[in-house]
Amino acid sequence: MTPLASRETPQGPLRILRDDDQAPEVPIEPGELARMYRTMLLARNLDDRLIRLQRQGRISFHIGSLGEEAAIVGSAAAMLPADWIWPCYREFAAALYRGMPLEAYLDNMFGNADDPSRGRQMPDHWTGRAWNVGSVSSPVGTQIAQAPGMAWAAKRRGDDVAVLVYFGEGATSEGDFHVGLNFAGVFKAPCIFFCRNNGWAISVPASRQTASKSIAVKATAYGVAGVQVDGNDVLAVHRAVREARERCRRGEGATLIEALTYRLGPHSTSDDPRGYRKEEEVEPWRAADPLPRFRRYLEQRGLWSDADEERVTAEIESEIRAAIEVAERKGPPPLESLFDDVYARRPWHLEEQYREALRLREEG
Amino acid sequence: MTPLASRETPQGPLRILRDDDQAPEVPIEPGELARMYRTMLLARNLDDRLIRLQRQGRISFHIGSLGEEAAIVGSAAAMLPADWIWPCYREFAAALYRGMPLEAYLDNMFGNADDPSRGRQMPDHWTGRAWNVGSVSSPVGTQIAQAPGMAWAAKRRGDDVAVLVYFGEGATSEGDFHVGLNFAGVFKAPCIFFCRNNGWAISVPASRQTASKSIAVKATAYGVAGVQVDGNDVLAVHRAVREARERCRRGEGATLIEALTYRLGPHSTSDDPRGYRKEEEVEPWRAADPLPRFRRYLEQRGLWSDADEERVTAEIESEIRAAIEVAERKGPPPLESLFDDVYARRPWHLEEQYREALRLREEG
Amino acid sequence: MAVMNIIQAVNDALRLEMRRDPSVLVMGEDVGKFGGVFRATVGLYDEFGPDRSIDTPLSEGGIIGTAIGMATYGLRPVAEIQFADYIFPAFDQIVNELAKLRYRSGGQYTAPMVIRAPCGGGIRGGHYHSQSPEAYFIHTAGLKVVMPSSPADAKGLLISSIRDPDPVVFFEPKRVYRGRPVEGRITPWDQDVPEGEHTVPLGEAALLREGRHVTLATYGAMVHESVEAARLVAKEGLEVEVIDLRTLWPVDVEALVGSVKKTGRFVVVHEAPRTCGFAAELVTLVSEKAFLHLEAPPARVTGWDTPFPCTLENDYMPMTPRIVDALRRTARF
Amino acid sequence: MAVMNIIQAVNDALRLEMRRDPSVLVMGEDVGKFGGVFRATVGLYDEFGPDRSIDTPLSEGGIIGTAIGMATYGLRPVAEIQFADYIFPAFDQIVNELAKLRYRSGGQYTAPMVIRAPCGGGIRGGHYHSQSPEAYFIHTAGLKVVMPSSPADAKGLLISSIRDPDPVVFFEPKRVYRGRPVEGRITPWDQDVPEGEHTVPLGEAALLREGRHVTLATYGAMVHESVEAARLVAKEGLEVEVIDLRTLWPVDVEALVGSVKKTGRFVVVHEAPRTCGFAAELVTLVSEKAFLHLEAPPARVTGWDTPFPCTLENDYMPMTPRIVDALRRTARF
Ligand SMILES: Cc1ncc(C[n+]2csc(CCOP(=O)(O)OP(=O)(O)O)c2C)c(N)n1
Ligand SMILES: Cc1ncc(C[n+]2csc(CCOP(=O)(O)OP(=O)(O)O)c2C)c(N)n1
Ligand SMILES: [Mg+2]
Ligand SMILES: [Mg+2]
């Protein structure tokens, strides 16, 4: 993969999907391989649809995963059902793979009355407790400092549960990256730190985040394992995470995984990358698109066909259309929801404020 | 040095003072060597005297440098006069070496009217602008995030000025360590990060701060040079810092230096280390005391004698005694000083508060 | 004079100050080559180069820590925090270091600098793109806190802040960044702004409307909601004196107390949560200094004591109808 | 009953809760083997082992971040911040994460935990060992804030805080940690404390002294200065009602307002700086809810708006003479 070369460590990143679309010894069930690919397709389609919805003013915002689907789905698929996945803001595909219904995701996108988070957060800031999926937070990197606590708690409870926490390469500059990795090292927490190095933090290139040779090499500073993987190779990502998961199970502690990938789209619907990066840079990464790459592998194994592609794409499109239609028609959350969940029980001052808000709504 | 062994990197820390008390090629003028030793003696004597003053209730607090004098004086001595030195809280010896008068230091210890910081900070929290020495702050590690800014500013101004910033190994766990090193790496700031790894952060051993093999190895995570040095070998410390200073001058950016040393005394006068560490651990470090080690070297070169030791010790003792006597007799800062320097000019609310405080003092 | 919105006025102020004083520089996430996610620093990279229009790594603590170091050495950094919601990783550097450096060193070291941060709601940004954290900084001795509401003030106050010898936290109400002339409303945005040198002194409030029945103090985006509210109640014969504080701390206490002594009634409007917010300080100041003039309990019209919501943000923010309600009740008391 | 000082009472509460509930643990800098620099966690390491009495690396952000993770997974961490002055590196985790987790997830995730932090001056600690940062946390929706003044309350409130479903910031006034019985003063420290189970509900103030002329609200170390001041002015016939708030937020508004309605006069005493401090909130609440009962402007007796000094700390803190002065002036108004 040409575009990776410039960011390779001496050993080069882990790759499994070869240029001839073959891959040796893939220990993943065919059904799961298909499900992984389907989820990547779903994410790709959703991105497309949601960006259009935003342009039409029907939702206010979307932050997509275009080009990063292999890194996201490959990693989520390598975890076990009881494991915890703590997201950054681009990993809706991980949540969907784990079972979060499309409807729940779209309820958040529209911030409607059925949004499990009651329209309190922006689009793409969902929470999926029922699927052991975390709660999206905008502040970059905060989840990195929390994940070791979850992982250590699971270990202390004797649960065979590991924590997968996502973030971008920009997040590695925050203090929270440092303290999270450092605590995980000291406490041998069963935690997998998964960095999507997609080349950019909004307009800032990865080369401006750090002068270190790679993100993976930072593991040395914390006494944890460090792995660099071709993030557009879904099988390599799966393998790297599964191996890190094994280390967790064996009590060997945390791993920092750097998945080399690329943000093919804008940072979010609020952004236009033409202001800071050249099309020439993007082009080779388009050629390295993880979806056709994975599809070619599946096809040569006879696990996927043009007919499958057509059928599944149609399925996905109609699922999305239907879910949007339902989600969009739902009303906003009730006024009361504004004052709930600040505390377990509403204290006197929020009770007063709720009554004031209610009066104003009724009078105005 | 036995006690170092357990914390060595594969190459071992830089050493110059050999077990036979010889040292090859020391490019330091004899006069400066003597001045370095004298400052170490002064620090040692001050520690002793100030701890006694605190026990007598004549000062409220002292935080000493017992056992770390070589790391502190060796590093300060390697910097050039125009360089900036930004301290942690144990480096009064560095400030004294740079020319800060004993009187100014003691004015801070007593928080009296002549304290340049007007009795606003605790003992051992001095500021020495006139000697390009910084302002001691208690929060651990904050200075590490600031130093790259100073260094980069000097570089941008075209000044041949480097910044030496001190901290303990405990501070490397703070987010500020990470962001300081990372910014220095990205901006190629002429900055020397000097970590006194003295084995302990109050009651917490260095092994509990991080699972990394050493502090020096953390440099890798930031693309800066990393050096481990025998911190009780004043000549090795001087060499390591001077080399880092050369790298700054050549525009090669920052260095992280880990000086392996040991806190022979309590954390501060508020602490009793018998609660958390065994005398067996301390013993070998007593044998590695940097003062006799340096003295033996000076003696074998004919630069120091028993007579010098006696004379200088007597000088130091009387200087200290005299300075304490003067400092202790000075009154407290005036009430007004409480309200000055919050802003460049006193705003209306502080003017009002000053008048209120004055009235209360006069009436009460 | 040139017609500008707040973003343009901020950009203009930065450019002028960078031309005037070579020690002035801008720094932060995305501020350099790209010109900032809100475009406040656009063009500065081309004019002043990468050493004075600096893209930093993604770390607010690093931005402020480094800026403190630069300022200590004699540069004049204007550091951008991309959203005020993200100022908290730098809180220790601001509160324990920046605010205390002059005091603790007896004036030997100072770090005059400006921290610019877009704040406030109204862009459907939810919890983390809408906060108004000014009270945290007003409570911190050693900082000045400023928030303009109009392009002309944005320019004049930012220039004054850059020249000020003390550290200034400069909040920019992003809801009115680009102006939004609304039918029939007084809209002091997209406004004529003096070209070239233009300063507005720190510590002086602006009287936006005279009135004799109620004094209303506010700042930032809520100025516009308040002015509209005052216009509406004027039709009922209720004359409201509207004060735009502009500098939040040290506040223009004379303007405030003088007005309340005249009107006897006081309403404060801000977006930030109510409890321990700046309104409490203003109410208390007025009660301390004009107690015998008060004819009604001072009223607070503020954000609720919840995190900032998304879908219901217009129920959260103290928009015109709520202000009208408070003005009427206070007048009627 | 056993005679304890506040440190012993805190230790007792921690031990009892750790025995009762295996998910409770203590963590922080020096809290494990050594038992804490103030000895609050002494003996817990021996009884509960290193997994429940945890020495962490030196990082407050890491302590709180990790604790949030633990609490999310179902443990009940009691995290110690060695001095309240050092809570700021964790400010983002507390304000943006801990305080908002329940709200932003619609109650799916919660992180009930306690952050213990010794606060306040009086130990000659200067800027960085003396601060009282409670206002920052009171202003933050989603947190509860507690500060006991006596051993019995320390025990009872800490146990309630650990059992509370919401995150609690628990400040401990270190000046009175070890008690200091002073000649002639009412000293509610070194006090009889109930052994075993003892809870004091959050949200209920304590009436320490009844009086009909002035209501005085305070908390923490200043309770003792205030009680002494009330005793002194009683000799002049001035009867002061002294309320120890204990839970700062949500405050016991009924106790406060009820008392002011009776006395018509109100004085608040705290060590934290005045501007935008908690006193402003209390004064405003009382003015909103008892305006017509107020016969004098509520007075604030607080720390000055400067960093906390060292040599002159007794001029900084609102000690008994200043409180006496404020009580007299308020009564005389
Ligand atoms: C603490 C904080 N600072 C700034 C931002 C604004 N911001 C949002 S995303 C982003 C870039 C993140 O880059 P990276 O970590 O590489 O993740 P990516 O978006 O590339 O997936 C920035 C600066 C934020 N959300 N939080
Ligand atoms: C932010 C912060 N947290 C906690 C403390 C309390 N404290 C003071 S010194 C210290 C240990 C520092 O250890 P290290 O960095 O190794 O320096 P040393 O004292 O060994 O020189 C601690 C925890 C502090 N001063 N600042
Ligand atoms: Mg990125
Ligand atoms: Mg140490």
PDB file of C-alpha atoms in Angstrom, chain B residues 84 86 116-118 120-121 127-130 132-137 139 142 145-146 149-150 152-154 156-157 159 161 176 179 182-183 186-187 337-338 340-345 347-349 352, chain C residues 22-23 25 51-52 54-57 59 61-63 65-66 68-70 72-75 92-93 96-97 101-109 140-144 165-166 249-251 253 285 289:
ATOM      1  CA  TRP B  84      16.940  30.143  31.940  1.00  0.00           C
ATOM      2  CA  TRP B  86      13.080  26.791  35.770  1.00  0.00           C
ATOM      3  CA  PRO B 116      11.082  39.370  46.912  1.00  0.00           C
ATOM      4  CA  SER B 117       7.800  37.451  46.750  1.00  0.00           C
ATOM      5  CA  ARG B 118       6.526  39.353  49.786  1.00  0.00           C
ATOM      6  CA  ARG B 120       3.100  35.228  49.688  1.00  0.00           C
ATOM      7  CA  GLN B 121       4.446  31.767  49.090  1.00  0.00           C
ATOM      8  CA  THR B 127      11.827  33.486  42.510  1.00  0.00           C
ATOM      9  CA  GLY B 128      15.130  34.662  41.081  1.00  0.00           C
ATOM     10  CA  ARG B 129      14.466  36.662  37.962  1.00  0.00           C
ATOM     11  CA  ALA B 130      17.699  38.644  38.218  1.00  0.00           C
ATOM     12  CA  ASN B 132      17.394  34.024  35.073  1.00  0.00           C
ATOM     13  CA  VAL B 133      15.978  31.639  37.585  1.00  0.00           C
ATOM     14  CA  GLY B 134      12.250  30.885  37.621  1.00  0.00           C
ATOM     15  CA  SER B 135       9.518  30.942  40.200  1.00  0.00           C
ATOM     16  CA  VAL B 136       8.915  27.867  42.315  1.00  0.00           C
ATOM     17  CA  SER B 137       5.391  26.514  42.136  1.00  0.00           C
ATOM     18  CA  PRO B 139       1.798  21.905  41.725  1.00  0.00           C
ATOM     19  CA  THR B 142       3.343  22.508  35.708  1.00  0.00           C
ATOM     20  CA  ALA B 145       4.547  22.428  30.119  1.00  0.00           C
ATOM     21  CA  GLN B 146       5.816  26.004  30.282  1.00  0.00           C
ATOM     22  CA  GLY B 149       7.333  27.981  25.451  1.00  0.00           C
ATOM     23  CA  MET B 150      10.214  29.895  26.993  1.00  0.00           C
ATOM     24  CA  TRP B 152      10.823  28.410  21.728  1.00  0.00           C
ATOM     25  CA  ALA B 153      10.418  32.135  22.428  1.00  0.00           C
ATOM     26  CA  ALA B 154      14.157  32.481  22.914  1.00  0.00           C
ATOM     27  CA  ARG B 156      12.300  32.817  17.785  1.00  0.00           C
ATOM     28  CA  ARG B 157      13.947  35.920  19.179  1.00  0.00           C
ATOM     29  CA  ASP B 159      18.732  34.510  21.473  1.00  0.00           C
ATOM     30  CA  VAL B 161      19.317  30.845  25.329  1.00  0.00           C
ATOM     31  CA  ASP B 176       1.959  18.263  31.910  1.00  0.00           C
ATOM     32  CA  VAL B 179       2.403  17.851  26.772  1.00  0.00           C
ATOM     33  CA  ASN B 182       5.509  16.622  23.088  1.00  0.00           C
ATOM     34  CA  PHE B 183       5.433  20.328  22.313  1.00  0.00           C
ATOM     35  CA  VAL B 186       7.232  19.214  17.670  1.00  0.00           C
ATOM     36  CA  PHE B 187       8.675  22.717  18.015  1.00  0.00           C
ATOM     37  CA  SER B 337       1.335  43.698  49.848  1.00  0.00           C
ATOM     38  CA  LEU B 338      -1.568  41.300  50.197  1.00  0.00           C
ATOM     39  CA  ASP B 340      -0.633  44.120  45.169  1.00  0.00           C
ATOM     40  CA  ASP B 341       0.567  42.099  42.176  1.00  0.00           C
ATOM     41  CA  VAL B 342      -2.747  40.329  41.732  1.00  0.00           C
ATOM     42  CA  TYR B 343      -2.984  42.600  38.700  1.00  0.00           C
ATOM     43  CA  ALA B 344      -0.566  45.166  37.334  1.00  0.00           C
ATOM     44  CA  ARG B 345      -2.753  47.853  38.900  1.00  0.00           C
ATOM     45  CA  PRO B 347      -8.678  47.307  40.542  1.00  0.00           C
ATOM     46  CA  TRP B 348     -11.603  48.821  42.420  1.00  0.00           C
ATOM     47  CA  HIS B 349     -12.588  45.662  44.232  1.00  0.00           C
ATOM     48  CA  GLU B 352     -12.108  48.271  48.528  1.00  0.00           C
TER      49      GLU B 352
ATOM     50  CA  PRO C  22       6.189  41.706  16.492  1.00  0.00           C
ATOM     51  CA  SER C  23       5.881  39.911  19.806  1.00  0.00           C
ATOM     52  CA  LEU C  25       1.355  35.821  17.830  1.00  0.00           C
ATOM     53  CA  ASP C  51       6.210  31.309  13.664  1.00  0.00           C
ATOM     54  CA  ARG C  52       3.481  33.804  14.443  1.00  0.00           C
ATOM     55  CA  ILE C  54       1.091  28.515  15.053  1.00  0.00           C
ATOM     56  CA  ASP C  55      -0.643  25.179  14.652  1.00  0.00           C
ATOM     57  CA  THR C  56      -0.162  23.300  17.884  1.00  0.00           C
ATOM     58  CA  PRO C  57      -0.647  19.680  18.789  1.00  0.00           C
ATOM     59  CA  SER C  59      -3.620  19.760  23.787  1.00  0.00           C
ATOM     60  CA  GLY C  61      -2.870  22.216  28.551  1.00  0.00           C
ATOM     61  CA  GLY C  62       0.054  22.350  26.157  1.00  0.00           C
ATOM     62  CA  ILE C  63      -1.288  25.429  24.406  1.00  0.00           C
ATOM     63  CA  GLY C  65       1.446  26.027  29.277  1.00  0.00           C
ATOM     64  CA  THR C  66       3.514  26.900  26.230  1.00  0.00           C
ATOM     65  CA  ILE C  68       2.697  31.031  29.562  1.00  0.00           C
ATOM     66  CA  GLY C  69       6.301  30.193  28.811  1.00  0.00           C
ATOM     67  CA  MET C  70       6.306  32.420  25.737  1.00  0.00           C
ATOM     68  CA  THR C  72       7.140  34.941  30.473  1.00  0.00           C
ATOM     69  CA  TYR C  73       9.954  35.311  27.982  1.00  0.00           C
ATOM     70  CA  GLY C  74       8.401  38.423  26.470  1.00  0.00           C
ATOM     71  CA  LEU C  75       6.173  37.305  23.613  1.00  0.00           C
ATOM     72  CA  ASP C  92      -4.714  23.990  36.162  1.00  0.00           C
ATOM     73  CA  GLN C  93      -2.318  25.998  33.998  1.00  0.00           C
ATOM     74  CA  ASN C  96      -2.758  27.745  39.421  1.00  0.00           C
ATOM     75  CA  GLU C  97      -0.117  29.168  37.111  1.00  0.00           C
ATOM     76  CA  LEU C 101       2.491  34.042  38.470  1.00  0.00           C
ATOM     77  CA  ARG C 102       2.723  37.793  39.040  1.00  0.00           C
ATOM     78  CA  TYR C 103       1.578  37.499  42.638  1.00  0.00           C
ATOM     79  CA  ARG C 104       3.745  34.590  43.643  1.00  0.00           C
ATOM     80  CA  SER C 105       6.877  36.071  42.121  1.00  0.00           C
ATOM     81  CA  GLY C 106       6.305  39.527  43.579  1.00  0.00           C
ATOM     82  CA  GLY C 107       5.970  40.896  40.079  1.00  0.00           C
ATOM     83  CA  GLN C 108       9.286  39.442  38.879  1.00  0.00           C
ATOM     84  CA  TYR C 109       7.596  37.315  36.271  1.00  0.00           C
ATOM     85  CA  THR C 140     -10.143  33.164  39.975  1.00  0.00           C
ATOM     86  CA  ALA C 141      -8.144  36.118  41.274  1.00  0.00           C
ATOM     87  CA  GLY C 142      -5.575  37.385  38.809  1.00  0.00           C
ATOM     88  CA  LEU C 143      -7.552  37.003  35.597  1.00  0.00           C
ATOM     89  CA  LYS C 144      -9.535  39.523  33.621  1.00  0.00           C
ATOM     90  CA  PRO C 165      -0.470  43.841  31.249  1.00  0.00           C
ATOM     91  CA  ASP C 166      -2.634  41.108  32.794  1.00  0.00           C
ATOM     92  CA  TRP C 249     -14.285  41.221  35.622  1.00  0.00           C
ATOM     93  CA  PRO C 250     -13.309  43.641  36.984  1.00  0.00           C
ATOM     94  CA  VAL C 251     -16.858  44.728  36.316  1.00  0.00           C
ATOM     95  CA  VAL C 253     -19.526  48.519  39.238  1.00  0.00           C
ATOM     96  CA  LEU C 285     -22.830  43.513  44.548  1.00  0.00           C
ATOM     97  CA  LYS C 289     -24.072  48.803  47.347  1.00  0.00           C
TER      98      LYS C 289
END
